[in-house]
Tab-separated table of N, CA and C in Angstrom:
chain	number	residue	atom	x	y	z
T	1	UNK	N	-11.792	-211.056	108.889
T	1	UNK	CA	-10.534	-211.672	108.539
T	1	UNK	C	-9.827	-210.807	107.503
T	2	UNK	N	-8.563	-210.552	107.702
T	2	UNK	CA	-7.785	-209.707	106.809
T	2	UNK	C	-7.556	-210.405	105.470
T	3	UNK	N	-7.406	-209.620	104.425
T	3	UNK	CA	-7.160	-210.160	103.093
T	3	UNK	C	-5.751	-210.742	102.962
T	4	UNK	N	-4.865	-210.364	103.840
T	4	UNK	CA	-3.492	-210.876	103.797
T	4	UNK	C	-3.071	-211.299	105.199
T	5	UNK	N	-2.055	-212.121	105.267
T	5	UNK	CA	-1.524	-212.601	106.544
T	5	UNK	C	-0.135	-212.031	106.772
T	6	UNK	N	0.361	-212.269	107.951
T	6	UNK	CA	1.738	-211.866	108.265
T	6	UNK	C	2.707	-212.502	107.272
T	7	UNK	N	2.471	-213.755	106.928
T	7	UNK	CA	3.354	-214.447	105.984
T	7	UNK	C	3.293	-213.813	104.598
T	8	UNK	N	2.113	-213.381	104.176
T	8	UNK	CA	1.987	-212.684	102.894
T	8	UNK	C	2.806	-211.396	102.912
T	9	UNK	N	2.690	-210.661	104.002
T	9	UNK	CA	3.427	-209.403	104.149
T	9	UNK	C	4.928	-209.655	104.162
T	10	UNK	N	5.331	-210.702	104.851
T	10	UNK	CA	6.743	-211.077	104.912
T	10	UNK	C	7.270	-211.400	103.514
T	11	UNK	N	6.533	-212.211	102.786
T	11	UNK	CA	6.975	-212.598	101.443
T	11	UNK	C	6.990	-211.417	100.479
T	12	UNK	N	6.038	-210.512	100.634
T	12	UNK	CA	5.946	-209.372	99.729
T	12	UNK	C	7.037	-208.331	99.958
T	13	UNK	N	7.407	-208.104	101.224
T	13	UNK	CA	8.296	-206.975	101.501
T	13	UNK	C	9.507	-207.265	102.370
T	14	UNK	N	9.440	-208.209	103.267
T	14	UNK	CA	10.544	-208.422	104.198
T	14	UNK	C	11.593	-209.342	103.599
T	15	UNK	N	11.208	-210.568	103.361
T	15	UNK	CA	12.122	-211.528	102.757
T	15	UNK	C	13.400	-211.754	103.538
T	16	UNK	N	13.348	-211.585	104.841
T	16	UNK	CA	14.535	-211.799	105.669
T	16	UNK	C	15.320	-210.542	105.994
T	17	UNK	N	14.849	-209.398	105.547
T	17	UNK	CA	15.578	-208.146	105.792
T	17	UNK	C	15.377	-207.617	107.205
T	18	UNK	N	14.363	-208.119	107.896
T	18	UNK	CA	14.082	-207.646	109.247
T	18	UNK	C	13.189	-206.428	109.291
T	19	UNK	N	12.631	-206.057	108.155
T	19	UNK	CA	11.795	-204.856	108.110
T	19	UNK	C	10.570	-204.977	109.019
T	20	UNK	N	9.910	-206.134	109.031
T	20	UNK	CA	8.724	-206.289	109.879
T	20	UNK	C	9.074	-206.130	111.355
T	21	UNK	N	10.198	-206.636	111.767
T	21	UNK	CA	10.623	-206.478	113.163
T	21	UNK	C	10.895	-205.003	113.460
T	22	UNK	N	11.609	-204.330	112.569
T	22	UNK	CA	11.920	-202.910	112.779
T	22	UNK	C	10.661	-202.057	112.844
T	23	UNK	N	9.705	-202.358	111.978
T	23	UNK	CA	8.495	-201.544	111.916
T	23	UNK	C	7.505	-201.850	113.028
T	24	UNK	N	7.411	-203.100	113.421
T	24	UNK	CA	6.379	-203.480	114.389
T	24	UNK	C	6.829	-203.385	115.837
T	25	UNK	N	8.120	-203.501	116.095
T	25	UNK	CA	8.638	-203.422	117.466
T	25	UNK	C	9.262	-202.047	117.653
T	26	UNK	N	8.470	-201.133	118.195
T	26	UNK	CA	8.918	-199.756	118.334
T	26	UNK	C	10.060	-199.539	119.308
T	27	UNK	N	10.349	-200.522	120.164
T	27	UNK	CA	11.388	-200.338	121.178
T	27	UNK	C	12.748	-200.756	120.643
T	28	UNK	N	12.926	-202.029	120.423
T	28	UNK	CA	14.237	-202.532	120.022
T	28	UNK	C	14.318	-202.839	118.530
T	29	UNK	N	13.190	-203.147	117.933
T	29	UNK	CA	13.200	-203.476	116.519
T	29	UNK	C	13.855	-204.813	116.223
T	30	UNK	N	13.918	-205.676	117.239
T	30	UNK	CA	14.612	-206.947	117.036
T	30	UNK	C	13.665	-208.132	116.884
T	31	UNK	N	12.431	-208.009	117.366
T	31	UNK	CA	11.457	-209.092	117.227
T	31	UNK	C	10.161	-208.524	116.681
T	32	UNK	N	9.456	-209.335	115.925
T	32	UNK	CA	8.194	-208.889	115.352
T	32	UNK	C	7.106	-208.817	116.418
T	33	UNK	N	6.343	-207.758	116.366
T	33	UNK	CA	5.180	-207.604	117.222
T	33	UNK	C	3.974	-208.040	116.388
T	34	UNK	N	3.591	-209.314	116.535
T	34	UNK	CA	2.537	-209.891	115.715
T	34	UNK	C	1.208	-209.168	115.891
T	35	UNK	N	0.921	-208.701	117.086
T	35	UNK	CA	-0.331	-207.975	117.326
T	35	UNK	C	-0.362	-206.691	116.499
T	36	UNK	N	0.733	-205.991	116.429
T	36	UNK	CA	0.803	-204.743	115.648
T	36	UNK	C	0.721	-205.027	114.152
T	37	UNK	N	1.345	-206.099	113.710
T	37	UNK	CA	1.288	-206.482	112.302
T	37	UNK	C	-0.152	-206.832	111.920
T	38	UNK	N	-0.804	-207.636	112.763
T	38	UNK	CA	-2.198	-208.014	112.488
T	38	UNK	C	-3.122	-206.807	112.519
T	39	UNK	N	-2.849	-205.867	113.409
T	39	UNK	CA	-3.651	-204.644	113.468
T	39	UNK	C	-3.499	-203.856	112.166
T	40	UNK	N	-2.294	-203.751	111.654
T	40	UNK	CA	-2.065	-203.043	110.390
T	40	UNK	C	-2.794	-203.745	109.244
T	41	UNK	N	-2.773	-205.074	109.240
T	41	UNK	CA	-3.482	-205.833	108.210
T	41	UNK	C	-4.994	-205.643	108.333
T	42	UNK	N	-5.497	-205.593	109.557
T	42	UNK	CA	-6.922	-205.363	109.777
T	42	UNK	C	-7.329	-203.953	109.334
T	43	UNK	N	-6.512	-202.957	109.652
T	43	UNK	CA	-6.797	-201.586	109.218
T	43	UNK	C	-6.821	-201.520	107.692
T	44	UNK	N	-5.857	-202.167	107.058
T	44	UNK	CA	-5.794	-202.175	105.598
T	44	UNK	C	-7.042	-202.830	105.016
T	45	UNK	N	-7.471	-203.928	105.606
T	45	UNK	CA	-8.655	-204.634	105.126
T	45	UNK	C	-9.901	-203.766	105.249
T	46	UNK	N	-10.036	-203.073	106.369
T	46	UNK	CA	-11.198	-202.193	106.549
T	46	UNK	C	-11.191	-201.070	105.523
T	47	UNK	N	-10.033	-200.504	105.265
T	47	UNK	CA	-9.911	-199.442	104.250
T	47	UNK	C	-10.320	-199.992	102.883
T	48	UNK	N	-9.903	-201.208	102.606
T	48	UNK	CA	-10.243	-201.844	101.341
T	48	UNK	C	-11.744	-202.101	101.240
T	49	UNK	N	-12.334	-202.579	102.327
T	49	UNK	CA	-13.767	-202.871	102.322
T	49	UNK	C	-14.601	-201.624	102.060
T	50	UNK	N	-14.147	-200.492	102.567
T	50	UNK	CA	-14.858	-199.233	102.319
T	50	UNK	C	-14.980	-198.979	100.824
T	51	UNK	N	-13.911	-199.223	100.105
T	51	UNK	CA	-13.900	-198.966	98.667
T	51	UNK	C	-14.577	-200.095	97.887
T	52	UNK	N	-14.278	-201.329	98.244
T	52	UNK	CA	-14.810	-202.480	97.514
T	52	UNK	C	-16.317	-202.625	97.654
T	53	UNK	N	-16.864	-202.178	98.778
T	53	UNK	CA	-18.304	-202.327	99.014
T	53	UNK	C	-19.135	-201.484	98.052
T	54	UNK	N	-18.501	-200.573	97.352
T	54	UNK	CA	-19.225	-199.763	96.369
T	54	UNK	C	-19.635	-200.608	95.161
T	55	UNK	N	-18.875	-201.664	94.881
T	55	UNK	CA	-19.117	-202.453	93.672
T	55	UNK	C	-19.388	-203.928	93.949
T	56	UNK	N	-18.795	-204.458	95.028
T	56	UNK	CA	-18.907	-205.887	95.312
T	56	UNK	C	-19.763	-206.142	96.547
T	57	UNK	N	-20.455	-207.289	96.537
T	57	UNK	CA	-21.136	-207.736	97.740
T	57	UNK	C	-20.101	-208.043	98.802
T	58	UNK	N	-20.399	-207.705	100.025
T	58	UNK	CA	-19.460	-207.922	101.129
T	58	UNK	C	-20.030	-208.951	102.083
T	59	UNK	N	-19.233	-209.702	102.777
T	59	UNK	CA	-17.779	-209.739	102.656
T	59	UNK	C	-17.366	-210.533	101.422
T	60	UNK	N	-16.193	-210.218	100.915
T	60	UNK	CA	-15.673	-210.941	99.765
T	60	UNK	C	-15.114	-212.267	100.266
T	61	UNK	N	-15.747	-213.333	99.865
T	61	UNK	CA	-15.309	-214.670	100.267
T	61	UNK	C	-15.627	-215.672	99.169
T	62	UNK	N	-15.756	-215.188	97.946
T	62	UNK	CA	-16.205	-216.023	96.844
T	62	UNK	C	-15.190	-217.081	96.429
T	63	UNK	N	-13.941	-216.895	96.804
T	63	UNK	CA	-12.907	-217.832	96.368
T	63	UNK	C	-12.729	-218.986	97.341
T	64	UNK	N	-13.413	-218.974	98.444
T	64	UNK	CA	-13.267	-220.019	99.441
T	64	UNK	C	-12.807	-219.423	100.757
T	65	UNK	N	-12.767	-220.243	101.768
T	65	UNK	CA	-12.398	-219.785	103.106
T	65	UNK	C	-10.934	-219.375	103.130
T	66	UNK	N	-10.676	-218.117	103.423
T	66	UNK	CA	-9.311	-217.621	103.544
T	66	UNK	C	-8.565	-217.506	102.232
T	67	UNK	N	-9.246	-217.678	101.107
T	67	UNK	CA	-8.595	-217.566	99.802
T	67	UNK	C	-9.179	-216.349	99.101
T	68	UNK	N	-8.341	-215.356	98.909
T	68	UNK	CA	-8.779	-214.118	98.289
T	68	UNK	C	-8.047	-213.905	96.974
T	69	UNK	N	-8.624	-213.082	96.106
T	69	UNK	CA	-7.907	-212.760	94.872
T	69	UNK	C	-6.514	-212.205	95.192
T	70	UNK	N	-5.548	-212.612	94.408
T	70	UNK	CA	-4.160	-212.210	94.651
T	70	UNK	C	-4.025	-210.694	94.635
T	71	UNK	N	-4.814	-210.029	93.820
T	71	UNK	CA	-4.765	-208.564	93.776
T	71	UNK	C	-5.103	-207.967	95.137
T	72	UNK	N	-6.078	-208.552	95.842
T	72	UNK	CA	-6.441	-208.040	97.168
T	72	UNK	C	-5.339	-208.293	98.185
T	73	UNK	N	-4.675	-209.422	98.083
T	73	UNK	CA	-3.561	-209.727	98.988
T	73	UNK	C	-2.452	-208.693	98.796
T	74	UNK	N	-2.113	-208.400	97.547
T	74	UNK	CA	-1.047	-207.431	97.254
T	74	UNK	C	-1.406	-206.037	97.752
T	75	UNK	N	-2.641	-205.622	97.520
T	75	UNK	CA	-3.076	-204.295	97.977
T	75	UNK	C	-3.050	-204.237	99.496
T	76	UNK	N	-3.541	-205.270	100.153
T	76	UNK	CA	-3.566	-205.302	101.613
T	76	UNK	C	-2.145	-205.196	102.177
T	77	UNK	N	-1.209	-205.901	101.575
T	77	UNK	CA	0.186	-205.844	102.040
T	77	UNK	C	0.761	-204.440	101.894
T	78	UNK	N	0.496	-203.790	100.763
T	78	UNK	CA	1.018	-202.439	100.547
T	78	UNK	C	0.431	-201.452	101.550
T	79	UNK	N	-0.879	-201.560	101.812
T	79	UNK	CA	-1.512	-200.653	102.764
T	79	UNK	C	-1.053	-200.923	104.194
T	80	UNK	N	-0.893	-202.189	104.546
T	80	UNK	CA	-0.440	-202.536	105.898
T	80	UNK	C	1.002	-202.088	106.121
T	81	UNK	N	1.832	-202.260	105.130
T	81	UNK	CA	3.234	-201.812	105.256
T	81	UNK	C	3.288	-200.306	105.483
T	82	UNK	N	2.525	-199.578	104.713
T	82	UNK	CA	2.447	-198.127	104.877
T	82	UNK	C	1.969	-197.782	106.279
T	83	UNK	N	0.957	-198.504	106.759
T	83	UNK	CA	0.421	-198.292	108.105
T	83	UNK	C	1.489	-198.526	109.176
T	84	UNK	N	2.309	-199.534	108.988
T	84	UNK	CA	3.349	-199.858	109.971
T	84	UNK	C	4.421	-198.775	110.071
T	85	UNK	N	4.603	-198.014	109.015
T	85	UNK	CA	5.612	-196.961	109.040
T	85	UNK	C	5.211	-195.786	109.917
T	86	UNK	N	3.953	-195.670	110.297
T	86	UNK	CA	3.456	-194.572	111.122
T	86	UNK	C	3.789	-193.225	110.505
T	87	UNK	N	4.422	-192.357	111.284
T	87	UNK	CA	4.752	-191.010	110.810
T	87	UNK	C	6.110	-190.938	110.129
T	88	UNK	N	6.782	-192.051	110.026
T	88	UNK	CA	8.142	-192.025	109.485
T	88	UNK	C	8.212	-192.577	108.067
T	89	UNK	N	7.080	-192.502	107.344
T	89	UNK	CA	7.060	-193.052	105.992
T	89	UNK	C	8.012	-192.255	105.105
T	90	UNK	N	8.985	-192.922	104.550
T	90	UNK	CA	9.894	-192.223	103.644
T	90	UNK	C	9.220	-191.992	102.290
T	91	UNK	N	9.651	-190.980	101.599
T	91	UNK	CA	9.098	-190.700	100.276
T	91	UNK	C	9.856	-191.547	99.265
T	92	UNK	N	9.495	-192.810	99.218
T	92	UNK	CA	10.191	-193.744	98.336
T	92	UNK	C	9.230	-194.820	97.866
T	93	UNK	N	9.723	-196.015	97.694
T	93	UNK	CA	8.922	-197.125	97.194
T	93	UNK	C	7.722	-197.427	98.090
T	94	UNK	N	7.819	-197.230	99.382
T	94	UNK	CA	6.689	-197.486	100.286
T	94	UNK	C	5.512	-196.594	99.894
T	95	UNK	N	5.784	-195.339	99.666
T	95	UNK	CA	4.737	-194.390	99.295
T	95	UNK	C	4.231	-194.686	97.887
T	96	UNK	N	5.125	-194.989	96.971
T	96	UNK	CA	4.699	-195.317	95.604
T	96	UNK	C	3.834	-196.575	95.593
T	97	UNK	N	4.218	-197.592	96.366
T	97	UNK	CA	3.408	-198.811	96.455
T	97	UNK	C	2.039	-198.521	97.048
T	98	UNK	N	2.010	-197.677	98.082
T	98	UNK	CA	0.745	-197.292	98.711
T	98	UNK	C	-0.143	-196.560	97.706
T	99	UNK	N	0.416	-195.568	97.026
T	99	UNK	CA	-0.353	-194.799	96.052
T	99	UNK	C	-0.884	-195.688	94.928
T	100	UNK	N	-0.052	-196.595	94.456
T	100	UNK	CA	-0.464	-197.530	93.413
T	100	UNK	C	-1.577	-198.452	93.905
T	101	UNK	N	-1.449	-198.925	95.144
T	101	UNK	CA	-2.467	-199.810	95.727
T	101	UNK	C	-3.796	-199.080	95.865
T	102	UNK	N	-3.770	-197.839	96.307
T	102	UNK	CA	-5.002	-197.050	96.449
T	102	UNK	C	-5.637	-196.825	95.079
T	103	UNK	N	-4.838	-196.531	94.088
T	103	UNK	CA	-5.354	-196.316	92.736
T	103	UNK	C	-6.036	-197.587	92.216
T	104	UNK	N	-5.404	-198.734	92.390
T	104	UNK	CA	-5.994	-200.003	91.958
T	104	UNK	C	-7.250	-200.320	92.761
T	105	UNK	N	-7.200	-200.068	94.062
T	105	UNK	CA	-8.353	-200.317	94.925
T	105	UNK	C	-9.561	-199.511	94.459
T	106	UNK	N	-9.352	-198.254	94.134
T	106	UNK	CA	-10.439	-197.400	93.652
T	106	UNK	C	-10.986	-197.915	92.320
T	107	UNK	N	-10.107	-198.440	91.475
T	107	UNK	CA	-10.551	-198.997	90.194
T	107	UNK	C	-11.400	-200.254	90.410
T	108	UNK	N	-11.043	-201.075	91.387
T	108	UNK	CA	-11.880	-202.231	91.719
T	108	UNK	C	-13.205	-201.759	92.323
T	109	UNK	N	-13.148	-200.727	93.126
T	109	UNK	CA	-14.348	-200.215	93.786
T	109	UNK	C	-15.340	-199.578	92.844
T	110	UNK	N	-14.848	-198.994	91.741
T	110	UNK	CA	-15.791	-198.388	90.798
T	110	UNK	C	-16.122	-199.307	89.619
T	111	UNK	N	-15.532	-200.496	89.609
T	111	UNK	CA	-15.864	-201.486	88.590
T	111	UNK	C	-15.073	-201.377	87.305
T	112	UNK	N	-14.101	-200.457	87.231
T	112	UNK	CA	-13.314	-200.364	86.002
T	112	UNK	C	-12.271	-201.482	85.903
T	113	UNK	N	-11.931	-202.097	87.021
T	113	UNK	CA	-11.139	-203.334	87.056
T	113	UNK	C	-11.985	-204.387	87.752
T	114	UNK	N	-11.741	-205.649	87.442
T	114	UNK	CA	-12.520	-206.729	88.042
T	114	UNK	C	-11.612	-207.686	88.791
T	115	UNK	N	-12.135	-208.212	89.882
T	115	UNK	CA	-11.397	-209.170	90.705
T	115	UNK	C	-11.662	-210.592	90.231
T	116	UNK	N	-10.610	-211.397	90.235
T	116	UNK	CA	-10.709	-212.794	89.855
T	116	UNK	C	-10.138	-213.653	90.968
T	117	UNK	N	-10.752	-214.795	91.190
T	117	UNK	CA	-10.234	-215.779	92.142
T	117	UNK	C	-9.007	-216.448	91.533
T	118	UNK	N	-8.154	-217.052	92.362
T	118	UNK	CA	-7.001	-217.777	91.816
T	118	UNK	C	-7.398	-218.848	90.798
T	119	UNK	N	-8.614	-219.362	90.901
T	119	UNK	CA	-9.090	-220.374	89.949
T	119	UNK	C	-9.438	-219.765	88.593
T	120	UNK	N	-9.516	-218.450	88.533
T	120	UNK	CA	-9.885	-217.766	87.300
T	120	UNK	C	-11.326	-217.292	87.296
T	121	UNK	N	-12.106	-217.694	88.286
T	121	UNK	CA	-13.499	-217.269	88.363
T	121	UNK	C	-13.581	-215.780	88.716
T	122	UNK	N	-14.494	-215.088	88.077
T	122	UNK	CA	-14.690	-213.661	88.316
T	122	UNK	C	-15.623	-213.473	89.504
T	123	UNK	N	-15.297	-212.574	90.403
T	123	UNK	CA	-16.176	-212.283	91.535
T	123	UNK	C	-17.397	-211.525	91.036
T	124	UNK	N	-18.511	-211.784	91.667
T	124	UNK	CA	-19.751	-211.130	91.272
T	124	UNK	C	-19.831	-209.720	91.825
T	125	UNK	N	-20.317	-208.827	90.979
T	125	UNK	CA	-20.570	-207.474	91.456
T	125	UNK	C	-21.854	-207.474	92.258
T	126	UNK	N	-22.153	-206.352	92.878
T	126	UNK	CA	-23.383	-206.241	93.658
T	126	UNK	C	-24.568	-206.548	92.767
T	127	UNK	N	-25.445	-207.347	93.298
T	127	UNK	CA	-26.615	-207.732	92.517
T	127	UNK	C	-27.717	-206.688	92.588
T	128	UNK	N	-27.721	-205.920	93.647
T	128	UNK	CA	-28.751	-204.913	93.818
T	128	UNK	C	-30.080	-205.503	94.258
T	129	UNK	N	-30.079	-206.793	94.539
T	129	UNK	CA	-31.309	-207.420	94.988
T	129	UNK	C	-31.220	-207.722	96.470
T	130	UNK	N	-32.367	-207.846	97.076
T	130	UNK	CA	-32.414	-208.159	98.495
T	130	UNK	C	-32.741	-209.626	98.663
T	131	UNK	N	-32.264	-210.207	99.735
T	131	UNK	CA	-32.593	-211.586	100.065
T	131	UNK	C	-34.005	-211.624	100.623
T	132	UNK	N	-34.818	-212.493	100.069
T	132	UNK	CA	-36.186	-212.665	100.560
T	132	UNK	C	-36.324	-214.111	101.001
T	133	UNK	N	-36.707	-214.308	102.227
T	133	UNK	CA	-36.864	-215.662	102.753
T	133	UNK	C	-38.061	-216.334	102.104
T	134	UNK	N	-37.923	-217.618	101.854
T	134	UNK	CA	-39.043	-218.381	101.304
T	134	UNK	C	-40.105	-218.530	102.384
T	135	UNK	N	-41.330	-218.412	101.988
T	135	UNK	CA	-42.434	-218.519	102.928
T	135	UNK	C	-43.292	-219.707	102.527
T	136	UNK	N	-43.565	-220.553	103.487
T	136	UNK	CA	-44.427	-221.699	103.231
T	136	UNK	C	-45.869	-221.261	103.413
T	137	UNK	N	-46.658	-221.493	102.408
T	137	UNK	CA	-48.066	-221.126	102.489
T	137	UNK	C	-48.826	-222.334	103.021
T	138	UNK	N	-49.480	-222.139	104.131
T	138	UNK	CA	-50.260	-223.210	104.750
T	138	UNK	C	-51.739	-222.868	104.663
T	139	UNK	N	-52.556	-223.877	104.478
T	139	UNK	CA	-53.997	-223.597	104.450
T	139	UNK	C	-54.470	-223.184	105.838
T	140	UNK	N	-55.542	-222.447	105.836
T	140	UNK	CA	-56.116	-222.009	107.109
T	140	UNK	C	-56.567	-223.234	107.907
T	141	UNK	N	-56.647	-223.090	109.208
T	141	UNK	CA	-57.076	-224.185	110.082
T	141	UNK	C	-58.486	-224.597	109.714
T	142	UNK	N	-58.690	-225.879	109.643
T	142	UNK	CA	-60.015	-226.388	109.313
T	142	UNK	C	-60.377	-227.541	110.239
T	143	UNK	N	-61.650	-227.773	110.373
T	143	UNK	CA	-62.103	-228.894	111.196
T	143	UNK	C	-62.485	-230.072	110.319
T	144	UNK	N	-62.234	-229.945	109.038
T	144	UNK	CA	-62.556	-231.017	108.109
T	144	UNK	C	-61.743	-232.247	108.479
T	145	UNK	N	-62.420	-233.335	108.801
T	145	UNK	CA	-61.701	-234.519	109.255
T	145	UNK	C	-60.873	-235.162	108.148
T	146	UNK	N	-61.218	-234.925	106.887
T	146	UNK	CA	-60.428	-235.468	105.780
T	146	UNK	C	-59.077	-234.753	105.667
T	147	UNK	N	-59.026	-233.536	106.134
T	147	UNK	CA	-57.802	-232.736	106.028
T	147	UNK	C	-56.869	-233.021	107.190
T	148	UNK	N	-57.427	-233.362	108.345
T	148	UNK	CA	-56.622	-233.603	109.545
T	148	UNK	C	-55.958	-234.960	109.466
T	149	UNK	N	-54.856	-235.110	110.144
T	149	UNK	CA	-54.154	-236.383	110.183
T	149	UNK	C	-54.735	-237.315	111.203
């Protein structure tokens, strides 16, 4: 699941300007191509996971189902927007937002910045421990009638 949604991307950058339609619909630019938008969000999320997995346990879902730290939503939107521009990325705010998002992402990935849930709770860093299943210790089979049911 992507860290941001189409609606997050719309609120962050489009706001009624039609940018998502222009970027996602390569033919006419008049309607949004939701599949292309979701693909850009998925690519952004995977790029983020590569960096975040260095410091945080994956997948990041500590804030609840579908609720991610706002910082991750913002970074995902910036990376997805950049992705949607393809080869026509202008050297302007899109590139500056992308560069800033990558810089912040790397800081989260190396632990110099920390992620917080909207509730204010801090996400846990990698514990470095492995999950070990509990094992029930049973006595060896016996013919003792007092032990049998």
